[in-house]
Coordinates of C-alpha atoms and ligand atoms in Angstrom, one line a residue:
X24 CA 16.6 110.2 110.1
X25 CA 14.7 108.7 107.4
X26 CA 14.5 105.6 105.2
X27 CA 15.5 107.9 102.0
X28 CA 17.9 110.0 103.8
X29 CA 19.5 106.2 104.5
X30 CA 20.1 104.9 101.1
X31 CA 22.1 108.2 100.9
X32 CA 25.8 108.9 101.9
X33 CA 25.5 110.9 105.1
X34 CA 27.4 113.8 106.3
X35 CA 26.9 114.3 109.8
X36 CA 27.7 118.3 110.8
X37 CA 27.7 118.7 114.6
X38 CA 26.7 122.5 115.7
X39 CA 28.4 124.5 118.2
X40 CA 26.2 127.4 117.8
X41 CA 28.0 129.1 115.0
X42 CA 25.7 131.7 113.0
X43 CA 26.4 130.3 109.8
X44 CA 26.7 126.8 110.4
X45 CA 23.7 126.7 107.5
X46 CA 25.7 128.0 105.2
X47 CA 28.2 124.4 105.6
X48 CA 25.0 122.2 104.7
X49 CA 24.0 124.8 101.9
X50 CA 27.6 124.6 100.6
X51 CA 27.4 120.2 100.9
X52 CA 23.8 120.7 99.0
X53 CA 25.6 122.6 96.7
X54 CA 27.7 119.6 95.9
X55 CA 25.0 117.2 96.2
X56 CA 26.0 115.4 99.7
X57 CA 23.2 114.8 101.8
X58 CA 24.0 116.5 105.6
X59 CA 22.4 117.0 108.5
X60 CA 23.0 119.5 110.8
X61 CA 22.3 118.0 115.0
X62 CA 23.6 120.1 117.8
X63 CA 26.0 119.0 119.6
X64 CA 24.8 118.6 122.9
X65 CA 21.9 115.7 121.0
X66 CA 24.8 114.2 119.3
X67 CA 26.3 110.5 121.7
X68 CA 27.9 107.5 121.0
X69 CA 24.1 106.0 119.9
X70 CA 23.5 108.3 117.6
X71 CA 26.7 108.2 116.1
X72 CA 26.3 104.5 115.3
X73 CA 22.6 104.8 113.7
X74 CA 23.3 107.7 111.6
X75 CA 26.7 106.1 110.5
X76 CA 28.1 109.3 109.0
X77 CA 30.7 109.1 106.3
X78 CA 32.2 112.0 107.5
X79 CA 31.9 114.7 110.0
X80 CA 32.1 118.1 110.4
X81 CA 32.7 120.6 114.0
X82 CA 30.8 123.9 113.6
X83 CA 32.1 126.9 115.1
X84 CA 30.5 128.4 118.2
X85 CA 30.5 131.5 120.3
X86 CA 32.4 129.5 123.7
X87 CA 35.7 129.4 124.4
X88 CA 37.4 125.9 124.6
X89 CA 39.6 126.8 128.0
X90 CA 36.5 127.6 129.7
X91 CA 35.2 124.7 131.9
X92 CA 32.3 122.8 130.7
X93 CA 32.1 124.5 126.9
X94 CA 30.7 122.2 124.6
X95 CA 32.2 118.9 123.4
X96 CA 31.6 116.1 120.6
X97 CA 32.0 112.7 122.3
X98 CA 35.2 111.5 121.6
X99 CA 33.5 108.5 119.7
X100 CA 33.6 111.2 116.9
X101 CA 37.6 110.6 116.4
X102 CA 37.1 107.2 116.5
X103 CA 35.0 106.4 113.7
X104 CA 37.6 105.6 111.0
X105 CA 36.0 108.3 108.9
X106 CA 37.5 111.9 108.1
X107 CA 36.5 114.8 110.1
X108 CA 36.7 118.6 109.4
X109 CA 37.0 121.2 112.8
X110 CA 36.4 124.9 111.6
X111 CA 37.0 127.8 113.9
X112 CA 35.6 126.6 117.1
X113 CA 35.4 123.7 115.4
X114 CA 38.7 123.0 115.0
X115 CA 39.9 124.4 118.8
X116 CA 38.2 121.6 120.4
X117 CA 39.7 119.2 118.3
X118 CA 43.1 119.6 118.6
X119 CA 41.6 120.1 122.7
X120 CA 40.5 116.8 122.6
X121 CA 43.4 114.9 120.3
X122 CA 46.4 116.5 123.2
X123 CA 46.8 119.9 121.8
X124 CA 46.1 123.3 123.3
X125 CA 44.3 126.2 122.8
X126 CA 44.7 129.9 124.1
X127 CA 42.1 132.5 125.1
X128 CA 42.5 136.0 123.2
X129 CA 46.3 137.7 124.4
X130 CA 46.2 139.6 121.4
X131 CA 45.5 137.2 118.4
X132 CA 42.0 137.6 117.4
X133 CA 41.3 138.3 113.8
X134 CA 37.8 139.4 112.5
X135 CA 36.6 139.5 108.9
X136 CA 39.2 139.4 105.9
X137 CA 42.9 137.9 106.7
X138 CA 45.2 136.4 103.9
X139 CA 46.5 132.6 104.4
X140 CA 49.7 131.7 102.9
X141 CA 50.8 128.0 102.1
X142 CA 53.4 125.7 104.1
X143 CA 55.4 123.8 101.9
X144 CA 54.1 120.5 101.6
X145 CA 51.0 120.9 100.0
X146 CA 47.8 118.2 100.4
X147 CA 45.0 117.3 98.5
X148 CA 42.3 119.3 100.9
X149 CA 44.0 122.3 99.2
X150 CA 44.1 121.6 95.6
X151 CA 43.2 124.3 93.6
X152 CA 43.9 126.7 96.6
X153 CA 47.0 129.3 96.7
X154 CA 47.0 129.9 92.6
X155 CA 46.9 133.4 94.1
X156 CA 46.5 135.0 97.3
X157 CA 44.1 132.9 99.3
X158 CA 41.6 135.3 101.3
X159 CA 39.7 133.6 104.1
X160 CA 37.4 135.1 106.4
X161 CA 38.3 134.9 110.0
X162 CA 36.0 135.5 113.5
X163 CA 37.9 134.1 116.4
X164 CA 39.1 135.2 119.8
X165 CA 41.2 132.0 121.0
X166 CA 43.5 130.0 118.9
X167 CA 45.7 127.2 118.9
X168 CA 48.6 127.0 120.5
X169 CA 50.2 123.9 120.5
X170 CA 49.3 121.1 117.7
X171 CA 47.8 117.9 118.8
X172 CA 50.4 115.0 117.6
X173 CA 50.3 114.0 114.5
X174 CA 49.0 117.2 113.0
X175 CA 51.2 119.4 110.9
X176 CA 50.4 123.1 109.8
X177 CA 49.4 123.7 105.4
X178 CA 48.7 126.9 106.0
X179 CA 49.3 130.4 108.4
X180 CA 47.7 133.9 108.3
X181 CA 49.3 136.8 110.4
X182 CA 47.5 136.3 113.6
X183 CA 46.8 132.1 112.8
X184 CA 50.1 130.4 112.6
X185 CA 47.6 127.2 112.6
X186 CA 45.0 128.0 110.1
X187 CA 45.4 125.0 108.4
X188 CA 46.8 122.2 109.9
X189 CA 45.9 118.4 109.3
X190 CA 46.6 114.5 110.5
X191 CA 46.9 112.9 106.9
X192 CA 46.9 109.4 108.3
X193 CA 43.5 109.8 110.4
X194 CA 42.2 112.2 107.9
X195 CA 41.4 115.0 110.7
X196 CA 41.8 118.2 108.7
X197 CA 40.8 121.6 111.2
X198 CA 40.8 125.0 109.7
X199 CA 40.8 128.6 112.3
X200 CA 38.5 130.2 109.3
X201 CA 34.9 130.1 108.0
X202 CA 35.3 128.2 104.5
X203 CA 31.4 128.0 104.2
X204 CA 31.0 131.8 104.2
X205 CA 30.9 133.9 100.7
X206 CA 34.1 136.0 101.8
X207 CA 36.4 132.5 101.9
X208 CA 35.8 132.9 97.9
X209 CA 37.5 128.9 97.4
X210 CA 36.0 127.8 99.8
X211 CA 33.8 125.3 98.2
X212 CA 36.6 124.2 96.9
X213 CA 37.8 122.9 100.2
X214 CA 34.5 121.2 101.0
X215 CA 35.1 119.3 97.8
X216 CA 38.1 118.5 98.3
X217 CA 37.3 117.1 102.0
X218 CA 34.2 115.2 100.2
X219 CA 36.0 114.1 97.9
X220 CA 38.5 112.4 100.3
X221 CA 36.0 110.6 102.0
X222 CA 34.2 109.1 98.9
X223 CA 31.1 110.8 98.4
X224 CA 29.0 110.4 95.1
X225 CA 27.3 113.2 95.1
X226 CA 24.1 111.3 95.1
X227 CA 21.8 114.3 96.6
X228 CA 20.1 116.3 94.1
X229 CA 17.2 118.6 94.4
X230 CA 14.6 115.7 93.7
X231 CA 15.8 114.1 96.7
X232 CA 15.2 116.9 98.4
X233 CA 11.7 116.9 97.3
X234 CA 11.0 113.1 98.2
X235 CA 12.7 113.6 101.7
X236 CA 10.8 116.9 102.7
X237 CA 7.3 115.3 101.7
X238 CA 7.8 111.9 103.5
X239 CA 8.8 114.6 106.5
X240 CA 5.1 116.8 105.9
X241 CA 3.9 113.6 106.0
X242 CA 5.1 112.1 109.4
X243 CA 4.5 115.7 111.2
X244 CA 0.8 116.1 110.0
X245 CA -0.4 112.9 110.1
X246 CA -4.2 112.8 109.1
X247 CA -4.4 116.4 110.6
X248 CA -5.5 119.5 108.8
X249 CA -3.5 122.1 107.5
X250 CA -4.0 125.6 106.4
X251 CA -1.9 128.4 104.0
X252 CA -1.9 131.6 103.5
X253 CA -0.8 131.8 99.7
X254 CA 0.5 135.3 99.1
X255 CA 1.2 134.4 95.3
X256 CA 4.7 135.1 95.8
X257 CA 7.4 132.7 95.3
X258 CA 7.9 130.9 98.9
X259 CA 4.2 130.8 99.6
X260 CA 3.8 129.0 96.8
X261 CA 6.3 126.4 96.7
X262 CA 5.2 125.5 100.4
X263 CA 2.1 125.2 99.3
X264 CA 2.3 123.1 96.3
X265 CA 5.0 120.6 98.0
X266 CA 2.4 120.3 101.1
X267 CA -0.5 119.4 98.3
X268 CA 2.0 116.7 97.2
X269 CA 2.7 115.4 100.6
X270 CA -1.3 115.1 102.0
X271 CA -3.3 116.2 98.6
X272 CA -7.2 117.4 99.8
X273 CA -6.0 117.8 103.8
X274 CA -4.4 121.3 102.9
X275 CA -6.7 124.3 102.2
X276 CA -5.3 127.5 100.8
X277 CA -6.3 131.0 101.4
X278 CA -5.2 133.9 99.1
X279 CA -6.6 137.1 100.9
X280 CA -6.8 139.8 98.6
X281 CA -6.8 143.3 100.3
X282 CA -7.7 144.9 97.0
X283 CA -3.3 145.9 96.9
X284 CA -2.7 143.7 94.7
X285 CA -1.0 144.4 91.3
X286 CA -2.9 144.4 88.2
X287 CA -4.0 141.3 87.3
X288 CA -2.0 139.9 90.1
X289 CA -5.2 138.3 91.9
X290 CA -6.3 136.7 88.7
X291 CA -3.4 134.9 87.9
X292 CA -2.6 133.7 90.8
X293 CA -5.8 131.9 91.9
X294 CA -6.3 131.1 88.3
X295 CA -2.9 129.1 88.2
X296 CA -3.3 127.0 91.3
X297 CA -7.0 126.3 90.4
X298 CA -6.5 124.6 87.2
X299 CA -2.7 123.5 87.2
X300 CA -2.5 122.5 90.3
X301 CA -6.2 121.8 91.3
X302 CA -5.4 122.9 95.0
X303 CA -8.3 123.5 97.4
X304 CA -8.4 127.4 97.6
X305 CA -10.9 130.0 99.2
X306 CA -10.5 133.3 97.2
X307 CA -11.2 136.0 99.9
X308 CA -11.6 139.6 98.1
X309 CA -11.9 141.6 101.0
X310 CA -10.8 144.8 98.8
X311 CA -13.7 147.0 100.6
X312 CA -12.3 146.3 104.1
X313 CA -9.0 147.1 103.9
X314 CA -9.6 149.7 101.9
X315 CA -12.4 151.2 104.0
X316 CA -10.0 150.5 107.5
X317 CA -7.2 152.3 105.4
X318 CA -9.2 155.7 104.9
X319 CA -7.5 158.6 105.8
X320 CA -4.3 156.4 107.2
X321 CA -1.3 158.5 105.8
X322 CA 1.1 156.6 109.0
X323 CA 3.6 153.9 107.4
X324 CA 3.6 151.9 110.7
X325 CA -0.3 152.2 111.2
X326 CA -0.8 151.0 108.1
X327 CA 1.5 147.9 108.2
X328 CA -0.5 146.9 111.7
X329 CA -3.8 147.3 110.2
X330 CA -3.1 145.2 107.2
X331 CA -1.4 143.1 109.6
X332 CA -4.0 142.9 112.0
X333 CA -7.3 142.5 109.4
X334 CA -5.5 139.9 107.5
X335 CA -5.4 137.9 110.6
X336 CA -8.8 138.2 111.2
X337 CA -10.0 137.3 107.7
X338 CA -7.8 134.4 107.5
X339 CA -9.2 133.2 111.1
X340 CA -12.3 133.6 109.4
X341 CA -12.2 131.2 106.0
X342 CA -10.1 128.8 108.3
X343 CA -12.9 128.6 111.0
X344 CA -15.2 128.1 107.8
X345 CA -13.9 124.9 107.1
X346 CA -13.6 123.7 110.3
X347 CA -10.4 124.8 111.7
X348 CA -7.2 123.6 111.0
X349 CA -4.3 121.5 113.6
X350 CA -1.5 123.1 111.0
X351 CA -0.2 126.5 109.7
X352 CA 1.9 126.0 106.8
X353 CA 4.4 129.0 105.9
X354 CA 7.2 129.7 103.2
X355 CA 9.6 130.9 105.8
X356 CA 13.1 130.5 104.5
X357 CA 16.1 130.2 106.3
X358 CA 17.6 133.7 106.0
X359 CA 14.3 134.6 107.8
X360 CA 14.9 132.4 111.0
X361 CA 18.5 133.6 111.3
X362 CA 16.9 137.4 111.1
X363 CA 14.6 136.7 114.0
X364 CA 17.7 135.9 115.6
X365 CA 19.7 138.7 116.9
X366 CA 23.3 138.3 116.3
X367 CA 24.2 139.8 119.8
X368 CA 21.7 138.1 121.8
X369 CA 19.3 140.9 122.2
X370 CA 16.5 141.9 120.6
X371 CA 16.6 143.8 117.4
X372 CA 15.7 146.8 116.1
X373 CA 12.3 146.8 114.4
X374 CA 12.9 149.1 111.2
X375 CA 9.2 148.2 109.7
X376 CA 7.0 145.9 111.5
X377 CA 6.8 143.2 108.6
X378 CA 3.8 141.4 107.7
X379 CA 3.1 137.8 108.5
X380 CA 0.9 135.7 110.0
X381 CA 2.8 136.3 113.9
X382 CA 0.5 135.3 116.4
X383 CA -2.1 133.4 114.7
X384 CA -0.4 129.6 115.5
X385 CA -1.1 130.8 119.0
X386 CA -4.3 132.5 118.7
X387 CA -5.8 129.4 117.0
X388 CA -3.7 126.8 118.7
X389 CA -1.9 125.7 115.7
X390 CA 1.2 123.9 114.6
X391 CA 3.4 125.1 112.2
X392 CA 4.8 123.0 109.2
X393 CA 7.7 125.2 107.8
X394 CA 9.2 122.8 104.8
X395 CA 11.1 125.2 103.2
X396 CA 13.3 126.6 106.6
X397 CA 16.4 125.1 106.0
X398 CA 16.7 126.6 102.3
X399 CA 18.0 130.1 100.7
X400 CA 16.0 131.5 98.1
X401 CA 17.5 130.3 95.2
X402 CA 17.7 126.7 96.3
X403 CA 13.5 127.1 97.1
X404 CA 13.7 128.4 93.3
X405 CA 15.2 125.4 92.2
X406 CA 12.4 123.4 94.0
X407 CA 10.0 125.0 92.7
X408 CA 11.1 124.2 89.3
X409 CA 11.6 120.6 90.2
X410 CA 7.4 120.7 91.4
X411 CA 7.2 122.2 87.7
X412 CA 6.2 125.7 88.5
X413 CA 7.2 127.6 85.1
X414 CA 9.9 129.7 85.1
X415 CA 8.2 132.5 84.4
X416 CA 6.9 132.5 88.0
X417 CA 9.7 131.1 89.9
X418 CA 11.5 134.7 89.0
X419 CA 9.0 136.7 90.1
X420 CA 10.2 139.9 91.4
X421 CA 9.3 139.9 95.6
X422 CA 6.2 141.2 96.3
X423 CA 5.7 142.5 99.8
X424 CA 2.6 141.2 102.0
X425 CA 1.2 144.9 102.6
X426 CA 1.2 145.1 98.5
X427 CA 0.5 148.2 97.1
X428 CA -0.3 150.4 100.6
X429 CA 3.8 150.8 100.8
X430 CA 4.0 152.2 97.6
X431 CA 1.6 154.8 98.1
X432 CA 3.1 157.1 100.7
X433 CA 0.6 159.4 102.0
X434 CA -3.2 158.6 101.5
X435 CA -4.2 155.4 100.2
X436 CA -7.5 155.8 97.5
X437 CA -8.9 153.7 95.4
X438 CA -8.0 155.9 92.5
X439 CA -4.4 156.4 93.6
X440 CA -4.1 152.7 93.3
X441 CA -5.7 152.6 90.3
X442 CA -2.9 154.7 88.6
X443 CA -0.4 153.1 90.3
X444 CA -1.3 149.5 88.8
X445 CA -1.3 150.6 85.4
X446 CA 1.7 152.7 85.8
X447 CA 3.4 149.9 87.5
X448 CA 2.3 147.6 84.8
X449 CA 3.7 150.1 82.2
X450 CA 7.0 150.2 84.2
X451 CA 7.1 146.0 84.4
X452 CA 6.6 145.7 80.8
X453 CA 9.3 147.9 79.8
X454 CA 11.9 145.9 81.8
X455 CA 10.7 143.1 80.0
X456 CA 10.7 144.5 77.0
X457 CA 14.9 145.2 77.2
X458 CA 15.3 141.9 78.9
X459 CA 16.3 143.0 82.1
X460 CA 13.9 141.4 84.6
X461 CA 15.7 138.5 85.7
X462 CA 19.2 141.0 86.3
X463 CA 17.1 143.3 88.7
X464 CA 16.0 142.0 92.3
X465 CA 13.2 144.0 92.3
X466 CA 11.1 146.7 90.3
X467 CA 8.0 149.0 90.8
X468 CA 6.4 151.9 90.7
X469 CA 5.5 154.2 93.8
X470 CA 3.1 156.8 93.0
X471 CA 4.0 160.3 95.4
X472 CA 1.7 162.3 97.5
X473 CA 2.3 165.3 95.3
X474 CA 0.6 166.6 92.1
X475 CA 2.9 168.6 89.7
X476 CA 2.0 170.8 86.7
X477 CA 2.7 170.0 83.4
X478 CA 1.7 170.7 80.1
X479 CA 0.3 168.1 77.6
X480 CA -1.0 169.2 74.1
X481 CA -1.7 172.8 74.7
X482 CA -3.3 172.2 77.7
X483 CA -1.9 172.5 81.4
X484 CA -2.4 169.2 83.5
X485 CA -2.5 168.8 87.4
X486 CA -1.2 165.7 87.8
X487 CA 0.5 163.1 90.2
X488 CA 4.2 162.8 90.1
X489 CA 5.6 158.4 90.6
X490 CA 8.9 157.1 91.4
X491 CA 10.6 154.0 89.6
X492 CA 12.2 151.7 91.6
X493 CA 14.5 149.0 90.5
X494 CA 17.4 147.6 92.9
X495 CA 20.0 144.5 92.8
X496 CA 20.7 142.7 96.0
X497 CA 21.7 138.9 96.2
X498 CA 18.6 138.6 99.3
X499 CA 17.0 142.1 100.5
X500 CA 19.4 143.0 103.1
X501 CA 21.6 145.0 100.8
X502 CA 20.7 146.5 97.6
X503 CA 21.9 149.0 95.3
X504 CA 19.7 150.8 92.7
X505 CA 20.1 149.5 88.8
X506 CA 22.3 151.8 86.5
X507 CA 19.5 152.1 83.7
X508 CA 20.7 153.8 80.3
X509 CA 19.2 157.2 80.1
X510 CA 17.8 155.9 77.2
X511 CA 15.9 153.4 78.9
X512 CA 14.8 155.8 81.7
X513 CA 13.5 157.9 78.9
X514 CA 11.3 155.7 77.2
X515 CA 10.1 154.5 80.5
X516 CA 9.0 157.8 81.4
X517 CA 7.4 158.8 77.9
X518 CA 5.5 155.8 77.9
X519 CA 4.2 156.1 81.4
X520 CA 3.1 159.8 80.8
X521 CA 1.2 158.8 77.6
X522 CA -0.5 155.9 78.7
X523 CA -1.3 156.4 82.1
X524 CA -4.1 158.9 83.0
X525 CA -3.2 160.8 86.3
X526 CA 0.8 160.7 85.6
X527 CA 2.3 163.7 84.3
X528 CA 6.2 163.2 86.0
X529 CA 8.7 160.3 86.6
X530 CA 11.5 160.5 88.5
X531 CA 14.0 157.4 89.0
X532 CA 14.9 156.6 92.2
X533 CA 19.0 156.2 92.6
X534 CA 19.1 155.2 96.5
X535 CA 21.1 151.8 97.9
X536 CA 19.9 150.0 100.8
X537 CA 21.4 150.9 103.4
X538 CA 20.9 153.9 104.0
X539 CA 17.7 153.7 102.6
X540 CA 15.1 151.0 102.4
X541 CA 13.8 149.0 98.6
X542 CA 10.3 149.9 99.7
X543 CA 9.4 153.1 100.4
X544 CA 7.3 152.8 103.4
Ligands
XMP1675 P1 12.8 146.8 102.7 O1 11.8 147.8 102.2 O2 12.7 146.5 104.2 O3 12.4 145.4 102.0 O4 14.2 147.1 102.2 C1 13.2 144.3 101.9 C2 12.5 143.2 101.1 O5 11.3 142.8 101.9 C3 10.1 143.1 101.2 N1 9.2 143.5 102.2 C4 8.2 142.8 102.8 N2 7.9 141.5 102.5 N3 6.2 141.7 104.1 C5 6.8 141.0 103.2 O6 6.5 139.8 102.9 C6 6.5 142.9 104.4 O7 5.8 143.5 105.3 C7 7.5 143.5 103.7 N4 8.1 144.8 103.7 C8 9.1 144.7 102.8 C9 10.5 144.1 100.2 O8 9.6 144.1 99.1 C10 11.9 143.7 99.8 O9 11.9 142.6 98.9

């Protein structure tokens, strides 16, 4: 822990393992309490006393709590005078440890949406709850079956009779459900409640945040060198610029262009972090060698790996150029470490083989620095307004690394692309135009691998037919197409067919995610 994180009320959340035990400290953020997550086989009696917590909090976890030798807090936890939260697994090994029981399976596990209904004494870790029906999402195989003394039950769903039960005197409050998850809709209001009990100020704002994660940048690289690859989109770019704050002139950037980007995209981007942010950055336009390597590829997949695989290389490149670098700095966010974890202990399926920088830390025997891997993407939104990125460019529709090559199924050419960009532009500035950008996820054009006859004046025209794109989704998993007016659509279309040479039909493009994908390649 740190000196800032010190002058800060601590919450201290102990991890069993659960897969959304992130979602807990994004939920205390939330509420401005400063947490930190330590699993719990790190956590003893030492490190209870330096990190002083003024309240802790039991993850859940895949074991089961009969089992011999499944994972335990010390019992130093329960001394500590402060209160303590168990959820889920959380909450078995609590009453465990206090003199209760807990029962493997026999027919009471409950997974996904159950219904708690109130005891009748009520306490204040449930104010505000029960105004109506109180849905709670449940995932558990064992449960409690006999109460630790002094606990007493505030709450009972069909297959829980303990899904609430607390010790008001030591302020021990265990819950059988996820509170931190969306599908417990109230229940930040229980983590409020619980903070609120034990006196926090809610002294942890997003500029603490900021101060915290550059005194960390700053202890990992030391006087080393450090290297990004700045796509222009959002994440890239806060890395990049809270890096530059941490250790100014030892971070280089490198924005490869593959000659996919949008119109004007390339410009913009390199323009804004020359001048506002004066930020060391090699501007590599290697337009003629993806393009040329692309020739003839019509393959999804082939094309993802040789974008994939030439970017590599002309990053290695620049980076050897100045000299090498001890450090690769990346945007990843936390929804993308939990993806590269499987949720059933295998490997996953690869639907598209996405496009990073994967193997390069090895291939040049680099660190990473990953500042932004604890946070979703609306809290690295609200950082990068705190660094003073404008608005206009913290909502930036995504922008995929491969760029335009995924939105050109069939044959990539230089003059496909060309339509594509302007039509695309078209498209953009329509949505703009009605003041929709900022309720759509993501919009663009894909220009198809068919021509279609029209007429225009009295003349026939052989022309390429596009698709408009335009989905909602709260993070990419999901998504479901926007319901333009016809109106709008029609517009849209006219506009594109007038101004853009080499268009002569638009078709909108009403599939969800699943069961198909946002790109289209
Ligand atoms: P899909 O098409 O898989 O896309 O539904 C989900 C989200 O991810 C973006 N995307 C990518 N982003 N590299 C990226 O950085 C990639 O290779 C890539 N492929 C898709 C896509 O634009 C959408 O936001």
């Amino acid at each position: 822990m740190t000196e800032i994180a010190h002058e800060h009320d601590r919450l201290l959340i102990i991890d069993f393992g659960s897969q959304v035990t992130q979602l807990i400290a994004r939920r205390l953020r939330e509420l401005n309490v400063y947490c930190e997550i330590h699993p719990f086989n790190l956590v003893d009696d030492a490190f209870l006393d330096s990190f002083a917590p003024k309240a802790v909090i039991l993850s859940g976890g895949p074991a089961s709590v009969p089992d011999e030798g499944s994972p335990r807090p010390p019992m130093k936890v329960f001394e500590l005078g402060v209160p303590v939260l168990g959820i889920c697994y959380g909450q078995q090994v609590m009453m465990q440890m206090l003199g209760g029981k807990v029962l493997r399976g026999q027919g009471t596990a409950e997974f996904g949406r159950a219904y708690v209904t109130p005891a009748e004494a009520r306490i204040d870790l449930l104010n505000g709850w029960f105004l109506d029906r109180e849905q709670v999402w449940m995932s558990h195989g064992d449960h409690v079956s006999e109460l630790a003394p002094g606990f007493t039950v505030y709450g009972t769903s069909p297959n829980a009779p303990y899904a609430i039960t607390a010790d008001l005197d030591r302020r021990f409050y265990a819950v059988q459900f996820h509170p931190e998850v969306h599908h417990t809709p109230n229940g930040r209001t229980l983590f409020e409640n619980f903070i609120r009990d034990a006196g926090f100020t809610g002294d942890w704002t997003m500029g603490a945040y900021r101060e915290e994660a550059i005194r960390l940048i700053r202890e990992q690289v030391g006087d080393g060198k450090v290297i990004c690859a700045l796509s222009g989109g959002v994440d890239s770019s806060v890395a990049a610029i809270l890096i530059h704050e941490a250790i100014g002139e030892q971070l280089t950037c490198v924005f490869v262009d593959h000659g996919l980007m949008r119109k004007n995209e390339a410009e913009e981007v390199v323009g804004m972090f020359r001048e506002h942010y004066n930020l060391p950055l090699i501007h590599a336009d290697e337009a003629d060698l993806f393009l040329g390597r692309l020739e003839g590829v019509s393959d999804p997949e082939t094309k993802r790996k040789i974008i994939g695989g030439l970017f590599i290389d002309v990053f290695e490149k620049h980076a050897q150029e100045i000299g090498g670098a001890d450090f690769l700095a990346q945007g990843t966010l936390y929804p993308d470490v939990i993806e590269s974890v499987s949720f059933s202990g295998g490997p996953s399926v690869t639907i598209k083989s996405h496009h990073n920088v994967g193997g390069l830390p090895e291939r040049m025997n680099m660190q990473l620095v990953e500042p932004l891997r604890e946070l979703f993407k609306d809290e690295v939104r609200a950082l990068g307004r705190e660094l003073g990125l404008p608005d206009s460019f913290i909502g930036r529709h995504p922008f995929p690394g491969p760029g335009l090559a995924i939105r050109c199924p069939g044959e990539i050419t230089r003059a496909k692309l060309d339509i594509l960009r302007e039509a695309d532009a078209v498209y953009i500035d329509q949505i703009r135009r009605h003041g929709l950008y900022d309720e759509i996820w993501q919009a663009f054009v894909a220009i198809l691998p068919v021509r279609t006859v029209g007429v225009m004046g009295d003349g026939r025209t052989y022309d390429y037919a596009c698709a408009l794109r335009a989905v909602t989704s709260v993070d990419g998993m999901t998504a479901d197409y926007y319901p333009f007016s016809h109106d709008f659509l029609g517009e849209t279309a006219t506009r594109i067919i007038n101004e853009v040479p080499g268009i002569n039909r638009v078709t909108y493009d009403i599939t969800s995610k699943p069961p198909g994908t946002i790109e289209w390649e």
